[in-house]
PDB file of C-alpha atoms in Angstrom:
ATOM      1  CA  MET A   1      19.414   6.794  23.914  1.00  0.00           C
ATOM      2  CA  LEU A   2      18.919   3.020  23.896  1.00  0.00           C
ATOM      3  CA  THR A   3      15.509   2.269  25.421  1.00  0.00           C
ATOM      4  CA  PRO A   4      14.786  -1.119  27.088  1.00  0.00           C
ATOM      5  CA  MET A   5      12.322  -1.920  24.275  1.00  0.00           C
ATOM      6  CA  LEU A   6      14.939  -1.257  21.580  1.00  0.00           C
ATOM      7  CA  ALA A   7      17.659  -3.090  23.556  1.00  0.00           C
ATOM      8  CA  SER A   8      15.479  -6.209  23.729  1.00  0.00           C
ATOM      9  CA  ALA A   9      14.813  -6.091  19.995  1.00  0.00           C
ATOM     10  CA  LEU A  10      18.524  -5.641  19.196  1.00  0.00           C
ATOM     11  CA  LEU A  11      19.449  -8.633  21.371  1.00  0.00           C
ATOM     12  CA  LEU A  12      17.004 -10.890  19.533  1.00  0.00           C
ATOM     13  CA  LEU A  13      18.289  -9.605  16.204  1.00  0.00           C
ATOM     14  CA  LEU A  14      21.895 -10.307  17.231  1.00  0.00           C
ATOM     15  CA  LEU A  15      21.038 -13.848  18.320  1.00  0.00           C
ATOM     16  CA  CYS A  16      19.319 -14.413  14.975  1.00  0.00           C
ATOM     17  CA  ARG A  17      22.379 -13.262  13.076  1.00  0.00           C
ATOM     18  CA  ILE A  18      24.590 -15.613  15.108  1.00  0.00           C
ATOM     19  CA  SER A  19      22.641 -18.874  14.937  1.00  0.00           C
ATOM     20  CA  PHE A  20      19.147 -18.888  16.366  1.00  0.00           C
ATOM     21  CA  CYS A  21      17.107 -18.266  13.215  1.00  0.00           C
ATOM     22  CA  GLN A  22      14.494 -20.538  11.725  1.00  0.00           C
ATOM     23  CA  TYR A  23      13.494 -20.123   8.068  1.00  0.00           C
ATOM     24  CA  SER A  24      10.133 -20.131   6.338  1.00  0.00           C
ATOM     25  CA  SER A  25       9.722 -20.876   2.608  1.00  0.00           C
ATOM     26  CA  ASP A  26       8.759 -18.268  -0.019  1.00  0.00           C
ATOM     27  CA  GLN A  27       5.054 -17.474  -0.200  1.00  0.00           C
ATOM     28  CA  CYS A  28       2.521 -14.650  -0.603  1.00  0.00           C
ATOM     29  CA  SER A  29       0.997 -14.874   2.867  1.00  0.00           C
ATOM     30  CA  TRP A  30       2.175 -16.293   6.160  1.00  0.00           C
ATOM     31  CA  LYS A  31       0.335 -17.559   9.211  1.00  0.00           C
ATOM     32  CA  GLY A  32       2.227 -18.723  12.266  1.00  0.00           C
ATOM     33  CA  SER A  33       1.832 -19.235  15.986  1.00  0.00           C
ATOM     34  CA  GLY A  34       4.028 -18.181  18.866  1.00  0.00           C
ATOM     35  CA  LEU A  35       3.006 -21.347  20.684  1.00  0.00           C
ATOM     36  CA  THR A  36       5.702 -23.161  18.698  1.00  0.00           C
ATOM     37  CA  HIS A  37       8.176 -20.781  20.382  1.00  0.00           C
ATOM     38  CA  GLU A  38       6.773 -21.401  23.849  1.00  0.00           C
ATOM     39  CA  ASN A  39      10.012 -22.894  25.199  1.00  0.00           C
ATOM     40  CA  HIS A  40      12.253 -20.909  22.836  1.00  0.00           C
ATOM     41  CA  THR A  41      11.442 -17.268  23.481  1.00  0.00           C
ATOM     42  CA  ARG A  42      14.800 -16.242  21.964  1.00  0.00           C
ATOM     43  CA  ASP A  43      14.025 -17.913  18.631  1.00  0.00           C
ATOM     44  CA  VAL A  44      13.721 -15.657  15.623  1.00  0.00           C
ATOM     45  CA  GLU A  45      12.020 -16.933  12.483  1.00  0.00           C
ATOM     46  CA  GLN A  46      12.886 -15.601   9.033  1.00  0.00           C
ATOM     47  CA  VAL A  47       9.818 -15.233   6.788  1.00  0.00           C
ATOM     48  CA  TYR A  48      10.106 -14.568   3.040  1.00  0.00           C
ATOM     49  CA  LEU A  49       7.110 -13.053   1.240  1.00  0.00           C
ATOM     50  CA  ARG A  50       7.686 -12.699  -2.508  1.00  0.00           C
ATOM     51  CA  CYS A  51       4.442 -11.422  -4.022  1.00  0.00           C
ATOM     52  CA  SER A  52       3.093  -8.016  -4.935  1.00  0.00           C
ATOM     53  CA  GLN A  53       0.489  -8.340  -2.176  1.00  0.00           C
ATOM     54  CA  GLY A  54      -0.472 -10.659   0.647  1.00  0.00           C
ATOM     55  CA  SER A  55      -0.952 -10.840   4.395  1.00  0.00           C
ATOM     56  CA  LEU A  56       0.637 -11.916   7.664  1.00  0.00           C
ATOM     57  CA  ASP A  57      -1.080 -13.367  10.737  1.00  0.00           C
ATOM     58  CA  TRP A  58       1.035 -14.138  13.811  1.00  0.00           C
ATOM     59  CA  LEU A  59      -1.056 -15.740  16.541  1.00  0.00           C
ATOM     60  CA  TYR A  60       0.016 -15.586  20.199  1.00  0.00           C
ATOM     61  CA  PRO A  61       3.361 -13.895  19.394  1.00  0.00           C
ATOM     62  CA  THR A  62       6.495 -14.760  21.393  1.00  0.00           C
ATOM     63  CA  GLY A  63      10.101 -14.030  20.517  1.00  0.00           C
ATOM     64  CA  ALA A  64      10.421 -12.327  17.133  1.00  0.00           C
ATOM     65  CA  ILE A  65      10.135 -12.805  13.384  1.00  0.00           C
ATOM     66  CA  ILE A  66      11.938 -11.080  10.511  1.00  0.00           C
ATOM     67  CA  VAL A  67       9.720 -10.525   7.470  1.00  0.00           C
ATOM     68  CA  ASN A  68      11.550 -10.083   4.167  1.00  0.00           C
ATOM     69  CA  LEU A  69       9.261  -8.480   1.572  1.00  0.00           C
ATOM     70  CA  ARG A  70      10.634  -8.844  -1.947  1.00  0.00           C
ATOM     71  CA  PRO A  71       9.222  -9.036  -5.497  1.00  0.00           C
ATOM     72  CA  ASN A  72       9.253 -12.465  -7.141  1.00  0.00           C
ATOM     73  CA  THR A  73      11.397 -11.265 -10.055  1.00  0.00           C
ATOM     74  CA  VAL A  74      14.888  -9.754 -10.166  1.00  0.00           C
ATOM     75  CA  SER A  75      14.831  -6.368 -11.876  1.00  0.00           C
ATOM     76  CA  PRO A  76      16.556  -2.980 -11.490  1.00  0.00           C
ATOM     77  CA  ALA A  77      13.065  -1.512 -11.029  1.00  0.00           C
ATOM     78  CA  ALA A  78      12.687  -3.527  -7.792  1.00  0.00           C
ATOM     79  CA  ALA A  79      15.014  -1.104  -6.016  1.00  0.00           C
ATOM     80  CA  ARG A  80      12.483   1.677  -6.633  1.00  0.00           C
ATOM     81  CA  LEU A  81       9.579  -0.133  -4.986  1.00  0.00           C
ATOM     82  CA  SER A  82       7.864   0.869  -1.770  1.00  0.00           C
ATOM     83  CA  VAL A  83       6.231  -1.425   0.760  1.00  0.00           C
ATOM     84  CA  CYS A  84       2.864  -0.453   2.246  1.00  0.00           C
ATOM     85  CA  ILE A  85       1.399  -2.295   5.224  1.00  0.00           C
ATOM     86  CA  LYS A  86      -2.075  -1.907   6.696  1.00  0.00           C
ATOM     87  CA  PRO A  87      -2.493  -3.390  10.191  1.00  0.00           C
ATOM     88  CA  SER A  88      -5.774  -4.980  11.205  1.00  0.00           C
ATOM     89  CA  THR A  89      -7.694  -2.917  13.762  1.00  0.00           C
ATOM     90  CA  ASP A  90      -7.466  -5.991  16.037  1.00  0.00           C
ATOM     91  CA  SER A  91      -3.685  -6.267  15.668  1.00  0.00           C
ATOM     92  CA  SER A  92      -1.746  -6.358  18.950  1.00  0.00           C
ATOM     93  CA  GLY A  93       1.028  -8.112  20.827  1.00  0.00           C
ATOM     94  CA  THR A  94       4.105  -6.775  19.016  1.00  0.00           C
ATOM     95  CA  ASN A  95       6.194  -3.764  18.117  1.00  0.00           C
ATOM     96  CA  ILE A  96       7.213  -3.482  14.439  1.00  0.00           C
ATOM     97  CA  TYR A  97      10.642  -2.183  13.409  1.00  0.00           C
ATOM     98  CA  LEU A  98      12.533  -1.667  10.166  1.00  0.00           C
ATOM     99  CA  ASP A  99      15.770  -3.648  10.169  1.00  0.00           C
ATOM    100  CA  ARG A 100      18.490  -2.398   7.830  1.00  0.00           C
ATOM    101  CA  ASN A 101      21.772  -4.268   8.312  1.00  0.00           C
ATOM    102  CA  GLY A 102      21.195  -4.624  12.041  1.00  0.00           C
ATOM    103  CA  MET A 103      20.071  -1.024  12.578  1.00  0.00           C
ATOM    104  CA  LEU A 104      16.514  -0.887  13.937  1.00  0.00           C
ATOM    105  CA  ARG A 105      14.022   1.945  13.462  1.00  0.00           C
ATOM    106  CA  LEU A 106      10.636   1.792  15.173  1.00  0.00           C
ATOM    107  CA  LEU A 107       7.817   1.786  12.620  1.00  0.00           C
ATOM    108  CA  LEU A 108       4.733   0.874  14.681  1.00  0.00           C
ATOM    109  CA  ARG A 109       4.190   0.488  18.408  1.00  0.00           C
ATOM    110  CA  GLU A 110       1.696  -2.085  19.620  1.00  0.00           C
ATOM    111  CA  GLN A 111      -0.883   0.563  20.561  1.00  0.00           C
ATOM    112  CA  ASP A 112      -0.633   2.280  17.146  1.00  0.00           C
ATOM    113  CA  GLN A 113      -1.628  -0.785  15.121  1.00  0.00           C
ATOM    114  CA  ALA A 114      -5.298  -0.645  16.144  1.00  0.00           C
ATOM    115  CA  GLN A 115      -5.703   2.593  14.146  1.00  0.00           C
ATOM    116  CA  GLY A 116      -5.486   0.510  10.962  1.00  0.00           C
ATOM    117  CA  LYS A 117      -3.599   3.230   9.088  1.00  0.00           C
ATOM    118  CA  VAL A 118      -1.460   2.502   6.040  1.00  0.00           C
ATOM    119  CA  HIS A 119       2.299   2.936   6.536  1.00  0.00           C
ATOM    120  CA  CYS A 120       4.711   2.934   3.593  1.00  0.00           C
ATOM    121  CA  PHE A 121       8.492   2.814   3.323  1.00  0.00           C
ATOM    122  CA  SER A 122      11.084   2.242   0.616  1.00  0.00           C
ATOM    123  CA  ILE A 123      12.045  -1.386   0.045  1.00  0.00           C
ATOM    124  CA  GLN A 124      15.646  -0.205   0.471  1.00  0.00           C
ATOM    125  CA  GLU A 125      14.948   0.587   4.123  1.00  0.00           C
ATOM    126  CA  GLY A 126      15.129  -3.090   5.022  1.00  0.00           C
ATOM    127  CA  ALA A 127      13.051  -5.948   6.382  1.00  0.00           C
ATOM    128  CA  LEU A 128      10.376  -5.885   9.079  1.00  0.00           C
ATOM    129  CA  PHE A 129      11.564  -6.985  12.509  1.00  0.00           C
ATOM    130  CA  ILE A 130       8.476  -7.866  14.552  1.00  0.00           C
ATOM    131  CA  GLU A 131       9.083  -8.423  18.262  1.00  0.00           C
ATOM    132  CA  ALA A 132       6.532  -9.770  20.727  1.00  0.00           C
ATOM    133  CA  VAL A 133       5.632  -7.520  23.665  1.00  0.00           C
ATOM    134  CA  PRO A 134       5.635  -9.508  26.945  1.00  0.00           C
ATOM    135  CA  HIS A 135       2.114 -10.159  28.265  1.00  0.00           C
ATOM    136  CA  MET A 136       0.864 -12.451  31.002  1.00  0.00           C
ATOM    137  CA  ASP A 137      -1.887 -13.721  28.703  1.00  0.00           C
ATOM    138  CA  ILE A 138      -0.877 -14.084  25.042  1.00  0.00           C
ATOM    139  CA  SER A 139      -4.032 -15.969  24.060  1.00  0.00           C
ATOM    140  CA  ARG A 140      -5.764 -12.734  23.061  1.00  0.00           C
ATOM    141  CA  ARG A 141      -2.856 -11.357  21.022  1.00  0.00           C
ATOM    142  CA  ILE A 142      -2.696 -11.560  17.224  1.00  0.00           C
ATOM    143  CA  THR A 143      -0.509  -9.425  14.976  1.00  0.00           C
ATOM    144  CA  ALA A 144      -2.062  -9.133  11.525  1.00  0.00           C
ATOM    145  CA  PHE A 145      -1.539  -6.904   8.523  1.00  0.00           C
ATOM    146  CA  GLN A 146      -1.911  -6.766   4.743  1.00  0.00           C
ATOM    147  CA  TYR A 147       0.961  -5.659   2.548  1.00  0.00           C
ATOM    148  CA  GLU A 148       1.436  -4.420  -1.013  1.00  0.00           C
ATOM    149  CA  LEU A 149       4.512  -3.597  -3.097  1.00  0.00           C
ATOM    150  CA  VAL A 150       4.003  -0.420  -5.111  1.00  0.00           C
ATOM    151  CA  SER A 151       6.042   2.026  -7.163  1.00  0.00           C
ATOM    152  CA  ASP A 152       7.719   4.804  -5.177  1.00  0.00           C
ATOM    153  CA  ARG A 153       5.463   7.514  -6.664  1.00  0.00           C
ATOM    154  CA  LEU A 154       2.324   5.644  -5.620  1.00  0.00           C
ATOM    155  CA  GLY A 155       3.668   4.350  -2.331  1.00  0.00           C
ATOM    156  CA  THR A 156       5.179   6.703   0.202  1.00  0.00           C
ATOM    157  CA  GLU A 157       3.523   9.758  -1.365  1.00  0.00           C
ATOM    158  CA  ALA A 158       0.015   8.370  -1.837  1.00  0.00           C
ATOM    159  CA  HIS A 159      -0.475   7.605   1.860  1.00  0.00           C
ATOM    160  CA  SER A 160       1.607  10.426   3.307  1.00  0.00           C
ATOM    161  CA  PHE A 161      -0.026  13.359   5.092  1.00  0.00           C
ATOM    162  CA  GLY A 162       2.538  15.645   3.497  1.00  0.00           C
ATOM    163  CA  ALA A 163       2.262  14.207  -0.007  1.00  0.00           C
ATOM    164  CA  PRO A 164       2.776  16.825  -2.716  1.00  0.00           C
ATOM    165  CA  CYS A 165      -0.044  17.388  -5.212  1.00  0.00           C
ATOM    166  CA  GLN A 166       2.024  17.880  -8.317  1.00  0.00           C
ATOM    167  CA  PRO A 167       0.270  17.778 -11.713  1.00  0.00           C
ATOM    168  CA  CYS A 168       1.296  14.963 -14.030  1.00  0.00           C
ATOM    169  CA  SER A 169       3.524  15.648 -16.994  1.00  0.00           C
ATOM    170  CA  ASP A 170       2.267  14.898 -20.510  1.00  0.00           C
ATOM    171  CA  ALA A 171       4.312  11.687 -20.596  1.00  0.00           C
ATOM    172  CA  GLU A 172       2.926  10.559 -17.224  1.00  0.00           C
ATOM    173  CA  MET A 173      -0.654  11.157 -18.374  1.00  0.00           C
ATOM    174  CA  LEU A 174      -0.188   9.058 -21.506  1.00  0.00           C
ATOM    175  CA  LEU A 175       1.547   6.272 -19.569  1.00  0.00           C
ATOM    176  CA  ALA A 176      -1.120   6.260 -16.821  1.00  0.00           C
ATOM    177  CA  VAL A 177      -3.765   5.254 -19.367  1.00  0.00           C
ATOM    178  CA  CYS A 178      -1.692   2.167 -20.191  1.00  0.00           C
ATOM    179  CA  THR A 179      -0.491   1.084 -16.754  1.00  0.00           C
ATOM    180  CA  ASN A 180      -2.819   2.294 -13.967  1.00  0.00           C
ATOM    181  CA  ASP A 181      -5.282   0.061 -12.117  1.00  0.00           C
ATOM    182  CA  PHE A 182      -8.276   2.101 -13.279  1.00  0.00           C
ATOM    183  CA  VAL A 183      -8.998   4.478 -16.141  1.00  0.00           C
ATOM    184  CA  ALA A 184     -12.405   6.175 -16.301  1.00  0.00           C
ATOM    185  CA  ARG A 185     -14.094   9.241 -17.773  1.00  0.00           C
ATOM    186  CA  GLY A 186     -16.536  11.117 -15.580  1.00  0.00           C
ATOM    187  CA  SER A 187     -17.331  13.992 -13.243  1.00  0.00           C
ATOM    188  CA  ILE A 188     -16.941  14.863  -9.558  1.00  0.00           C
ATOM    189  CA  THR A 189     -20.254  15.006  -7.703  1.00  0.00           C
ATOM    190  CA  LYS A 190     -19.125  15.365  -4.077  1.00  0.00           C
ATOM    191  CA  VAL A 191     -16.003  15.805  -1.947  1.00  0.00           C
ATOM    192  CA  ASP A 192     -15.865  14.700   1.705  1.00  0.00           C
ATOM    193  CA  GLN A 193     -12.976  15.849   3.887  1.00  0.00           C
ATOM    194  CA  GLU A 194     -11.668  13.103   6.156  1.00  0.00           C
ATOM    195  CA  GLU A 195      -8.939  13.284   8.791  1.00  0.00           C
ATOM    196  CA  GLU A 196      -5.948  12.947   6.467  1.00  0.00           C
ATOM    197  CA  GLN A 197      -7.470  12.659   2.997  1.00  0.00           C
ATOM    198  CA  SER A 198     -10.330  13.652   0.758  1.00  0.00           C
ATOM    199  CA  SER A 199     -12.909  11.143  -0.444  1.00  0.00           C
ATOM    200  CA  VAL A 200     -14.069  12.127  -3.934  1.00  0.00           C
ATOM    201  CA  THR A 201     -17.415  10.754  -5.131  1.00  0.00           C
ATOM    202  CA  VAL A 202     -17.445  10.377  -8.905  1.00  0.00           C
ATOM    203  CA  GLU A 203     -19.976   9.474 -11.574  1.00  0.00           C
ATOM    204  CA  ILE A 204     -18.427   7.552 -14.453  1.00  0.00           C
ATOM    205  CA  SER A 205     -19.797   7.860 -17.997  1.00  0.00           C
ATOM    206  CA  ARG A 206     -17.220   5.554 -19.574  1.00  0.00           C
ATOM    207  CA  LEU A 207     -15.170   2.889 -17.825  1.00  0.00           C
ATOM    208  CA  TYR A 208     -12.081   1.895 -19.763  1.00  0.00           C
ATOM    209  CA  ARG A 209     -10.518  -0.371 -17.150  1.00  0.00           C
ATOM    210  CA  GLN A 210     -10.622  -1.278 -13.457  1.00  0.00           C
ATOM    211  CA  LYS A 211      -8.438  -3.829 -11.694  1.00  0.00           C
ATOM    212  CA  THR A 212     -11.045  -4.534  -9.026  1.00  0.00           C
ATOM    213  CA  GLN A 213     -14.648  -3.378  -8.737  1.00  0.00           C
ATOM    214  CA  VAL A 214     -14.124   0.047  -7.191  1.00  0.00           C
ATOM    215  CA  PHE A 215     -16.767   1.552  -9.496  1.00  0.00           C
ATOM    216  CA  VAL A 216     -20.227   0.010  -9.262  1.00  0.00           C
ATOM    217  CA  SER A 217     -22.700  -0.084 -12.160  1.00  0.00           C
ATOM    218  CA  GLY A 218     -25.944   1.842 -11.840  1.00  0.00           C
ATOM    219  CA  GLY A 219     -27.895  -1.030 -13.426  1.00  0.00           C
ATOM    220  CA  VAL A 220     -28.130  -3.230 -16.500  1.00  0.00           C
ATOM    221  CA  ARG A 221     -29.806  -0.562 -18.635  1.00  0.00           C
ATOM    222  CA  VAL A 222     -27.812   2.345 -17.219  1.00  0.00           C
ATOM    223  CA  ARG A 223     -24.353   2.914 -18.675  1.00  0.00           C
ATOM    224  CA  ARG A 224     -23.154   4.738 -15.574  1.00  0.00           C
ATOM    225  CA  TRP A 225     -20.910   3.788 -12.676  1.00  0.00           C
ATOM    226  CA  ASN A 226     -20.378   5.336  -9.258  1.00  0.00           C
ATOM    227  CA  GLY A 227     -17.529   5.153  -6.797  1.00  0.00           C
ATOM    228  CA  ARG A 228     -15.124   6.942  -4.483  1.00  0.00           C
ATOM    229  CA  ILE A 229     -11.507   7.911  -5.063  1.00  0.00           C
ATOM    230  CA  LYS A 230      -9.113   8.896  -2.268  1.00  0.00           C
ATOM    231  CA  MET A 231      -6.519  11.624  -2.498  1.00  0.00           C
ATOM    232  CA  PRO A 232      -4.441  13.752  -0.067  1.00  0.00           C
ATOM    233  CA  ARG A 233      -6.568  16.330   1.689  1.00  0.00           C
ATOM    234  CA  GLN A 234      -4.205  19.237   0.976  1.00  0.00           C
ATOM    235  CA  CYS A 235      -4.702  18.830  -2.781  1.00  0.00           C
ATOM    236  CA  GLY A 236      -7.833  20.973  -2.407  1.00  0.00           C
ATOM    237  CA  VAL A 237     -10.049  19.077  -4.836  1.00  0.00           C
ATOM    238  CA  ARG A 238     -13.560  20.494  -5.353  1.00  0.00           C
ATOM    239  CA  SER A 239     -16.712  19.265  -7.042  1.00  0.00           C
ATOM    240  CA  GLY A 240     -17.636  21.143 -10.174  1.00  0.00           C
ATOM    241  CA  GLU A 241     -18.597  21.072 -13.807  1.00  0.00           C
ATOM    242  CA  GLY A 242     -16.721  19.358 -16.581  1.00  0.00           C
ATOM    243  CA  GLU A 243     -15.477  15.867 -17.371  1.00  0.00           C
ATOM    244  CA  PHE A 244     -12.177  14.410 -16.223  1.00  0.00           C
ATOM    245  CA  LEU A 245     -10.120  11.363 -17.081  1.00  0.00           C
ATOM    246  CA  PHE A 246      -9.579   9.630 -13.737  1.00  0.00           C
ATOM    247  CA  THR A 247      -6.587   7.314 -13.441  1.00  0.00           C
ATOM    248  CA  GLY A 248      -4.953   5.796 -10.401  1.00  0.00           C
ATOM    249  CA  THR A 249      -4.179   2.746  -8.314  1.00  0.00           C
ATOM    250  CA  VAL A 250      -6.134   0.425  -6.046  1.00  0.00           C
ATOM    251  CA  ARG A 251      -4.552   0.020  -2.613  1.00  0.00           C
ATOM    252  CA  PHE A 252      -6.069  -2.339  -0.048  1.00  0.00           C
ATOM    253  CA  GLY A 253      -9.380  -2.231  -1.906  1.00  0.00           C
ATOM    254  CA  GLU A 254      -9.502   1.577  -2.137  1.00  0.00           C
ATOM    255  CA  ALA A 255      -9.047   3.674  -5.286  1.00  0.00           C
ATOM    256  CA  TRP A 256      -6.329   6.360  -5.044  1.00  0.00           C
ATOM    257  CA  MET A 257      -6.152   9.197  -7.546  1.00  0.00           C
ATOM    258  CA  GLY A 258      -3.215   9.436  -9.925  1.00  0.00           C
ATOM    259  CA  CYS A 259      -3.377  11.698 -12.980  1.00  0.00           C
ATOM    260  CA  ALA A 260      -6.769  13.374 -13.498  1.00  0.00           C
ATOM    261  CA  PRO A 261      -6.680  15.875 -16.362  1.00  0.00           C
ATOM    262  CA  ARG A 262      -9.795  17.434 -17.804  1.00  0.00           C
ATOM    263  CA  TYR A 263     -10.958  15.081 -20.514  1.00  0.00           C
ATOM    264  CA  LYS A 264     -10.777  17.723 -23.269  1.00  0.00           C
ATOM    265  CA  ASP A 265      -7.135  18.438 -22.336  1.00  0.00           C
ATOM    266  CA  PHE A 266      -6.252  14.743 -22.353  1.00  0.00           C
ATOM    267  CA  LEU A 267      -8.001  14.282 -25.721  1.00  0.00           C
ATOM    268  CA  ARG A 268      -5.914  17.066 -27.257  1.00  0.00           C
ATOM    269  CA  LEU A 269      -2.716  15.588 -25.813  1.00  0.00           C
ATOM    270  CA  TYR A 270      -3.605  12.072 -26.951  1.00  0.00           C
ATOM    271  CA  HIS A 271      -4.354  13.107 -30.535  1.00  0.00           C
ATOM    272  CA  GLU A 272      -1.125  15.150 -30.756  1.00  0.00           C
ATOM    273  CA  ALA A 273       0.897  12.168 -29.523  1.00  0.00           C
ATOM    274  CA  GLN A 274      -0.969   9.890 -31.930  1.00  0.00           C
ATOM    275  CA  GLN A 275      -0.020  12.087 -34.892  1.00  0.00           C
ATOM    276  CA  GLN A 276       3.610  12.039 -33.765  1.00  0.00           C
ATOM    277  CA  GLY A 277       3.590   8.299 -33.106  1.00  0.00           C
ATOM    278  CA  ASN A 278       4.467   8.769 -29.418  1.00  0.00           C
ATOM    279  CA  ASN A 279       1.512   7.049 -27.753  1.00  0.00           C
ATOM    280  CA  PRO A 280       2.662   4.178 -25.503  1.00  0.00           C
ATOM    281  CA  CYS A 281      -0.659   2.367 -26.073  1.00  0.00           C
ATOM    282  CA  HIS A 282      -3.986   2.674 -27.904  1.00  0.00           C
ATOM    283  CA  MET A 283      -7.122   4.035 -26.250  1.00  0.00           C
ATOM    284  CA  ASP A 284     -10.579   4.150 -27.829  1.00  0.00           C
ATOM    285  CA  THR A 285     -11.583   7.815 -27.579  1.00  0.00           C
ATOM    286  CA  ASP A 286     -14.659   7.646 -29.850  1.00  0.00           C
TER     287      ASP A 286
END
């Protein structure tokens, strides 16, 4: 059934496809104002964001914008990317749809954006069609979100309530050491259960790499780091004895667990691959 909200969005999209689109140049982040549309409420602006991460801020939204999220390089791997967006808790004034060849699917209602939850979708599902919701006073309305382009495995699954908790294969473990945002050796000291995920507190004895400072040093003279790593709640992680090799990605400033074998198991695997010449990169295990 075609609801009035969806009918309005489809009309704006049709007008855009005919002739009423404005275009914004390629960039990582975009900030615009609906006040420029004040006398052109049927205008639709095309926005092109071509970075791996960035943000959008649309002040006083009127009419609609189409946000095209694409990597800045052409590669077959680009088709396997996912897009993750995280609305600001103050975000309001619009409904957000996925637009695939003129077919709209509602992604986020105006009232849902204030929850600030991460939503991911395949880049093949289309662009974002963001339509202003009519309000008498638009001066208090701002639609704002951060976005990141991630691999499919780390995108839709990492932030999905129903994400499977499959163990990594040997090849995935070896590759994670080379490509992930963080690689660290340590132990689990505490597990907190949150609404849709677990927050794992870890103590790191050796930090091989971190993209951003998700693990904080215990002091100049202390070769220890502490931090938290997120993972789906249904994975059933528990604190306990033993050392692990933690790998994973950083999404919107938070560490998300990828492969996490026991360190002794990884060490055996690494040395076997080293003898066979199959290691994709070198790691100092001394």
